[in-house]
Short mmCIF file of C-alpha atoms and ligand atoms in Angstrom, two decimals:
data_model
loop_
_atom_site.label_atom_id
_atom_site.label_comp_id
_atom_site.label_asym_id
_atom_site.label_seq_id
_atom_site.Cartn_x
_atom_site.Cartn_y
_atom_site.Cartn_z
CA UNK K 1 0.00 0.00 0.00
CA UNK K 2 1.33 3.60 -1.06
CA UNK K 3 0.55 7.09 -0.01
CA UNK K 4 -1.57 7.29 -3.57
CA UNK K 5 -3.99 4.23 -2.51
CA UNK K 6 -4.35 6.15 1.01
CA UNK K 7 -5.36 9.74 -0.73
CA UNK K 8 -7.42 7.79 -2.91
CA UNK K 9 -9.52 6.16 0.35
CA UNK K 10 -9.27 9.31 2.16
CA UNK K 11 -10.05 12.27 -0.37
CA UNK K 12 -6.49 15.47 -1.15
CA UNK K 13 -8.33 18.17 0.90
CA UNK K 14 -5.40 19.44 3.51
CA UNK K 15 -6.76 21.96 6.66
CA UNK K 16 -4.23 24.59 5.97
CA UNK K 17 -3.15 28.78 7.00
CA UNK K 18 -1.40 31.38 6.33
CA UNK K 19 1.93 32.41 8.21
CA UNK K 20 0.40 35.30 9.35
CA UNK K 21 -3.12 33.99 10.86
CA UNK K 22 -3.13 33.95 14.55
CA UNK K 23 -2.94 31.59 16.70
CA UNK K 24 -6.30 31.99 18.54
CA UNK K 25 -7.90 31.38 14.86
CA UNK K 26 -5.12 28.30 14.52
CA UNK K 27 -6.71 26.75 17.47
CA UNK K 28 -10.65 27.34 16.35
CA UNK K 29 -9.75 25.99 13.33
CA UNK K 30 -8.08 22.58 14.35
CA UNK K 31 -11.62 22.56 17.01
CA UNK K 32 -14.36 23.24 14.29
CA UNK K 33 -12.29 20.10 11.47
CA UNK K 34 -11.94 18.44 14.64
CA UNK K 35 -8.29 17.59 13.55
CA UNK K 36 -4.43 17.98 15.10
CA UNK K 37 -2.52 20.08 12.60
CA UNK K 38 -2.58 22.47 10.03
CA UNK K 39 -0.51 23.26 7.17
CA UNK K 40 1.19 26.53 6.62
CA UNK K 41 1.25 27.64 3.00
CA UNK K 42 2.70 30.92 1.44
CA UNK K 43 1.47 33.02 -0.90
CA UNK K 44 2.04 30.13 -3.88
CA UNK K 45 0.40 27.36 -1.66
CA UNK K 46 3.87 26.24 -0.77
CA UNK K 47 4.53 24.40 2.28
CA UNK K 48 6.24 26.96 4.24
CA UNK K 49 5.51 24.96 7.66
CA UNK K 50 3.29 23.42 10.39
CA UNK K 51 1.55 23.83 13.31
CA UNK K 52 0.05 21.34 15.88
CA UNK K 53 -1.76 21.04 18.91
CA UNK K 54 1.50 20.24 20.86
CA UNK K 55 3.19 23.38 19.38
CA UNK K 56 0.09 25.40 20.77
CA UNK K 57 0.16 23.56 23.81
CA UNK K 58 3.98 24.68 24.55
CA UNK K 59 3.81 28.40 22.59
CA UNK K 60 0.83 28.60 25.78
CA UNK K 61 3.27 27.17 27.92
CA UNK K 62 6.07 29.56 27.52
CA UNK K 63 4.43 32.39 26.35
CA UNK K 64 0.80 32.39 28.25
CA UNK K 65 -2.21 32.86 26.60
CA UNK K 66 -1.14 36.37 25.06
CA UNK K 67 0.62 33.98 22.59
CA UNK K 68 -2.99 33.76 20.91
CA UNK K 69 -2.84 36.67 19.42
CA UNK K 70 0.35 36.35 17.29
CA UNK K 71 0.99 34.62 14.18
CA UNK K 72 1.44 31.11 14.18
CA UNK K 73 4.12 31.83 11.79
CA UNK K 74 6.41 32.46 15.52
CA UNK K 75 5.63 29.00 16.58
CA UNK K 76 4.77 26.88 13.57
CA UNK K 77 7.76 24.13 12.50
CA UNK K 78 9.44 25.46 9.63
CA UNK K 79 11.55 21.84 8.48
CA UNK K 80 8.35 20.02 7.31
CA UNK K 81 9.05 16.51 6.68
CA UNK K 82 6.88 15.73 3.37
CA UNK K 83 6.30 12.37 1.30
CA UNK K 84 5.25 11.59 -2.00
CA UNK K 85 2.21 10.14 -3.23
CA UNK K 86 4.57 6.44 -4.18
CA UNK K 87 6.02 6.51 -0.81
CA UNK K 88 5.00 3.19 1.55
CA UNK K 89 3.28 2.58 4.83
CA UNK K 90 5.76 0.96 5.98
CA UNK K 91 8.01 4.06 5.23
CA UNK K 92 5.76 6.37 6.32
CA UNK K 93 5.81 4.36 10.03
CA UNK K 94 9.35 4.86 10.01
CA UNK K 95 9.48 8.19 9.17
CA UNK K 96 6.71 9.31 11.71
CA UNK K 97 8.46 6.89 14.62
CA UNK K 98 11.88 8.59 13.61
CA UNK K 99 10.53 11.83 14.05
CA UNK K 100 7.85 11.85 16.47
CA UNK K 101 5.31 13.23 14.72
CA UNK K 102 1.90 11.91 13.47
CA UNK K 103 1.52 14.42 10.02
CA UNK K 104 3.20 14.32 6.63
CA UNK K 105 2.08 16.25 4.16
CA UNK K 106 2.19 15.10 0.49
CA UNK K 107 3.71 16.85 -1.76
CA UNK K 108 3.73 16.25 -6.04
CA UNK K 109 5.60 18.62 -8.44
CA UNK K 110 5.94 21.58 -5.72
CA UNK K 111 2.46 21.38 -4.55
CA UNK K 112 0.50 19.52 -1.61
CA UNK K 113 -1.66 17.24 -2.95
CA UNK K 114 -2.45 15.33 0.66
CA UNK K 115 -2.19 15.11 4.40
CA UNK K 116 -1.39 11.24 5.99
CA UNK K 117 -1.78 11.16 9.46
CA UNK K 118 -1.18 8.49 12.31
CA UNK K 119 -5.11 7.70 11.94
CA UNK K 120 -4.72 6.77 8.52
CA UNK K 121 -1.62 5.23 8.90
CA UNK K 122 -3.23 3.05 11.74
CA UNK K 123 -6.33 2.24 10.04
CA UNK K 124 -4.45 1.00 7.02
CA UNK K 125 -2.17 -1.16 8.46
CA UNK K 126 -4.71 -2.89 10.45
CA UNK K 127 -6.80 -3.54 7.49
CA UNK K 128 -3.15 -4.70 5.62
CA UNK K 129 -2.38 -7.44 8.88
CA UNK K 130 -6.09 -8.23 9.13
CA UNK K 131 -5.88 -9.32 4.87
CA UNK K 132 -2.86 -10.93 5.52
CA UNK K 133 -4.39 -12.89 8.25
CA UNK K 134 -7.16 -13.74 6.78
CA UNK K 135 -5.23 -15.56 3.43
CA UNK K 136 -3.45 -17.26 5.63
CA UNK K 137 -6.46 -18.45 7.55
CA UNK K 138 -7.38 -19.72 3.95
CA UNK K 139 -4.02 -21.03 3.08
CA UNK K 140 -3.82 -23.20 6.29
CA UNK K 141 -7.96 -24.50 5.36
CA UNK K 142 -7.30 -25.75 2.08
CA UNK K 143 -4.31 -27.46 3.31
P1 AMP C 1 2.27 16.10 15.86
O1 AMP C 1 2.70 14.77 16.37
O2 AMP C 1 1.89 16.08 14.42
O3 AMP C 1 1.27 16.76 16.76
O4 AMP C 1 3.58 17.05 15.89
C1 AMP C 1 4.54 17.01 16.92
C2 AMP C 1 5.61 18.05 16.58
O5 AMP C 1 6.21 17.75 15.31
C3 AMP C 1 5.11 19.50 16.44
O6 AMP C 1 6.15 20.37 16.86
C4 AMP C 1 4.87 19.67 14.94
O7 AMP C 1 5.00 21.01 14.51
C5 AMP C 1 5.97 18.80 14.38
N1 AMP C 1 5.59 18.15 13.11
C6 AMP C 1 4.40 17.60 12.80
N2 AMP C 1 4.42 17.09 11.56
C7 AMP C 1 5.65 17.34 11.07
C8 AMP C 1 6.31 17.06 9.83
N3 AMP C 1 5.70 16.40 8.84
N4 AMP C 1 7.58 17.47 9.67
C9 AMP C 1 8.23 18.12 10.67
N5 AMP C 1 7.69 18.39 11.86
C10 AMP C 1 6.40 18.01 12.06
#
């Protein structure tokens, strides 16, 4: 299974911002799409970084709750880890174990085509180990 067959299950619409929306409208955002992260784009719908609950979370931490009111372009991560639309499960596990985070954008010719998240990543595999269990169920039948 690649990131294409996910996308195709799941639908290409990505919850994204601009650098300069606040924080405060960050957070209603991610509460109305009942969702974890968002995707920065600039002006050309590039990925120019992301923001999480966890980054809110600390920027509140740190900051206080004044935070709200400034761009999420201060606290957003700027080194977005993206994948492409042939990249694996299995690859994308690794890469969101490695970097302990549970979003990857996808990303085709320059542009974001796609969000993955741990959910889909989750559901997918189980449905991959529950296939593969049940052929073998078959396998071990007909023997
Ligand atoms: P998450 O697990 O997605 O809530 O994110 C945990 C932390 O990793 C936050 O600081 C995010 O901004 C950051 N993060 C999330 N997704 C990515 C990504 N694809 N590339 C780089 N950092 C990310």
């Amino acid at each position: 299974m690649n990131v294409a067959a996910i996308l195709k299950g799941k639908g290409r619409a990505v919850a994204t911002a601009r650098p300069e929306t606040t924080l405060q409208a960050v957070t209603e955002k991610l509460t109305a799409k009942r969702i974890g992260a968002l995707v920065i784009v600039g002006s050309s719908g590039q990925v120019a970084g992301i923001i999480s609950e966890r980054d809110i979370i600390r920027a509140i931490a740190e900051n206080g709750a004044e935070c709200l009111q400034r761009p999420v372009s201060e606290f957003m991560t700027r080194e977005v880890v993206i994948c492409s639309e042939a990249d694996t499960l299995e690859e994308l596990m690794a890469i969101m174990t490695a970097g302990r985070f549970r979003h990857i954008p996808v990303v085709a010719d320059g542009a974001l085509v796609g969000i993955v998240s741990i959910g889909d990543v989750v559901k997918h595999h189980i449905a991959e180990v529950e296939m593969e269990a049940s052929a073998l169920r078959t396998y071990l039948l007909a023997g």
